[in-house]
Amino acid sequence: MNSLNKMNNEIAEQFYDLVSQIPAGQVTTYGQLAKALGINPRYAGYLLHHNPRPAEIPCHRVVNAAGRLAPSFAFGGSSEQARRLEQEGVVVVGDKVDLGEFLWPVA
DNA sequence: ATTAAGGCATGAA
DNA sequence: GTTCATGCCTTAA
């Protein structure tokens, strides 16, 4: 196991749970998730990068504050991510998405 | 076991 | 577009 065992497991658990709650056709930002959990925006990206459960964590629905897709995607590249978002109904222009219309309202 | 340095899928100015 | 700031994690000695 990695260092992710019990110490920050609680925060990570909430983070992954929150991300897995993102409905298709909507996206959210790292800062949004991080802020909702009270963690650092950088940590959000870090946790997603680890992606312990990619099958249940739609990390492709998570973009940065600029609405831009991540520079590198663990599944096959940002291009694949953009393609996937469009498949769900999210309008992706280049590597950007319309946050004003597809931004998921974090609880 | 502890300490040190580096790196990151961000955000904001 | 670039630079600075911040928190956490990883690896090494």
Short mmCIF file of C-alpha atoms (C1' of nucleotides) in Angstrom, two decimals:
data_model
loop_
_atom_site.label_atom_id
_atom_site.label_comp_id
_atom_site.label_asym_id
_atom_site.label_seq_id
_atom_site.Cartn_x
_atom_site.Cartn_y
_atom_site.Cartn_z
CA MET A 1 0.00 0.00 0.00
CA ASN A 2 1.04 3.52 -0.44
CA SER A 3 1.22 6.18 2.17
CA LEU A 4 -2.47 6.71 1.52
CA ASN A 5 -3.75 4.44 4.21
CA LYS A 6 -5.36 6.16 7.11
CA MET A 7 -3.91 9.54 7.86
CA ASN A 8 -5.42 11.58 5.01
CA ASN A 9 -7.58 8.69 3.98
CA GLU A 10 -10.56 10.48 5.40
CA ILE A 11 -10.05 13.54 3.30
CA ALA A 12 -9.17 11.47 0.27
CA GLU A 13 -12.28 9.41 0.76
CA GLN A 14 -14.45 12.50 0.72
CA PHE A 15 -12.63 13.79 -2.28
CA TYR A 16 -13.11 10.64 -4.35
CA ASP A 17 -16.67 10.33 -3.18
CA LEU A 18 -17.36 13.86 -4.27
CA VAL A 19 -15.75 13.37 -7.65
CA SER A 20 -17.68 10.17 -8.21
CA GLN A 21 -20.83 12.18 -7.63
CA ILE A 22 -20.22 14.39 -10.61
CA PRO A 23 -23.07 13.75 -13.04
CA ALA A 24 -22.38 13.12 -16.71
CA GLY A 25 -22.54 16.20 -18.86
CA GLN A 26 -21.12 18.37 -16.12
CA VAL A 27 -17.66 19.23 -14.96
CA THR A 28 -16.02 20.74 -11.92
CA THR A 29 -12.73 22.34 -11.07
CA TYR A 30 -9.92 21.21 -8.81
CA GLY A 31 -10.23 24.33 -6.74
CA GLN A 32 -13.96 23.77 -6.35
CA LEU A 33 -13.49 20.28 -5.01
CA ALA A 34 -10.55 21.33 -2.90
CA LYS A 35 -12.43 24.25 -1.48
CA ALA A 36 -15.46 22.09 -0.75
CA LEU A 37 -13.25 19.72 1.22
CA GLY A 38 -11.19 22.46 2.74
CA ILE A 39 -7.98 21.24 1.19
CA ASN A 40 -5.41 22.87 -1.02
CA PRO A 41 -6.23 23.05 -4.75
CA ARG A 42 -2.92 21.46 -5.43
CA TYR A 43 -3.78 18.51 -3.26
CA ALA A 44 -6.95 17.95 -5.30
CA GLY A 45 -4.95 17.49 -8.46
CA TYR A 46 -2.53 15.31 -6.62
CA LEU A 47 -5.22 12.99 -5.33
CA LEU A 48 -6.73 12.71 -8.77
CA HIS A 49 -3.39 11.94 -10.24
CA HIS A 50 -3.02 9.04 -7.86
CA ASN A 51 -6.45 7.94 -8.94
CA PRO A 52 -6.76 4.80 -6.78
CA ARG A 53 -10.14 3.99 -8.31
CA PRO A 54 -10.24 5.26 -11.93
CA ALA A 55 -13.22 3.03 -12.61
CA GLU A 56 -15.37 5.02 -10.22
CA ILE A 57 -13.60 8.33 -10.40
CA PRO A 58 -14.54 10.36 -13.48
CA CYS A 59 -11.38 12.39 -13.36
CA HIS A 60 -12.09 13.41 -16.94
CA ARG A 61 -14.93 15.53 -15.58
CA VAL A 62 -12.51 17.50 -13.49
CA VAL A 63 -10.89 20.50 -15.10
CA ASN A 64 -8.83 23.39 -13.82
CA ALA A 65 -10.13 26.82 -12.84
CA ALA A 66 -9.77 28.05 -16.41
CA GLY A 67 -12.12 25.33 -17.64
CA ARG A 68 -9.16 23.78 -19.36
CA LEU A 69 -8.55 20.04 -19.32
CA ALA A 70 -5.64 18.61 -17.45
CA PRO A 71 -2.29 18.73 -19.30
CA SER A 72 -2.06 14.98 -19.08
CA PHE A 73 -4.68 12.41 -18.59
CA ALA A 74 -4.04 9.06 -16.93
CA PHE A 75 -6.35 7.32 -19.35
CA GLY A 76 -4.97 8.27 -22.71
CA GLY A 77 -4.32 11.97 -22.97
CA SER A 78 -6.22 15.21 -22.72
CA SER A 79 -7.52 14.69 -26.25
CA GLU A 80 -9.19 11.50 -25.15
CA GLN A 81 -10.60 13.32 -22.16
CA ALA A 82 -12.06 16.09 -24.31
CA ARG A 83 -13.56 13.55 -26.61
CA ARG A 84 -15.13 11.78 -23.67
CA LEU A 85 -16.66 14.97 -22.31
CA GLU A 86 -18.24 15.72 -25.66
CA GLN A 87 -19.62 12.24 -25.68
CA GLU A 88 -21.40 13.04 -22.43
CA GLY A 89 -22.82 16.21 -23.84
CA VAL A 90 -20.23 18.69 -22.65
CA VAL A 91 -19.20 21.16 -25.28
CA VAL A 92 -15.44 21.09 -25.46
CA VAL A 93 -13.75 23.77 -27.49
CA GLY A 94 -10.22 22.75 -28.17
CA ASP A 95 -9.29 21.69 -24.64
CA LYS A 96 -11.68 24.01 -22.88
CA VAL A 97 -15.19 23.55 -21.55
CA ASP A 98 -17.88 26.08 -20.76
CA LEU A 99 -17.79 26.25 -16.97
CA GLY A 100 -20.63 28.78 -16.96
CA GLU A 101 -22.89 26.13 -18.38
CA PHE A 102 -21.45 22.76 -17.39
CA LEU A 103 -19.92 23.58 -14.04
CA TRP A 104 -21.22 21.14 -11.48
CA PRO A 105 -22.66 22.87 -8.37
CA VAL A 106 -20.60 21.38 -5.57
CA ALA A 107 -22.64 20.87 -2.44
"C1'" DA B 1 13.88 6.27 12.85
"C1'" DT B 2 14.56 11.23 11.11
"C1'" DT B 3 15.82 14.86 8.05
"C1'" DA B 4 16.49 16.82 3.33
"C1'" DA B 5 15.25 18.07 -1.36
"C1'" DG B 6 12.32 17.92 -5.42
"C1'" DG B 7 8.08 17.75 -7.92
"C1'" DC B 8 2.89 18.42 -9.05
"C1'" DA B 9 -3.30 16.96 -13.36
"C1'" DT B 10 -3.62 24.44 -9.28
"C1'" DG B 11 -4.91 29.19 -8.36
"C1'" DA B 12 -4.30 33.84 -8.55
"C1'" DA B 13 -1.81 38.38 -9.64
"C1'" DG C 1 1.68 34.45 -21.18
"C1'" DT C 2 4.53 34.37 -17.17
"C1'" DT C 3 5.63 34.33 -12.31
"C1'" DC C 4 4.74 33.70 -7.35
"C1'" DA C 5 2.58 31.37 -3.57
"C1'" DT C 6 0.79 27.08 -1.03
"C1'" DG C 7 0.15 22.19 0.67
"C1'" DC C 8 1.07 17.54 0.10
"C1'" DC C 9 3.54 13.49 -1.53
"C1'" DT C 10 7.74 10.76 -3.08
"C1'" DT C 11 12.34 9.36 -2.89
"C1'" DA C 12 17.05 9.53 -1.06
"C1'" DA C 13 20.84 9.86 2.40
#
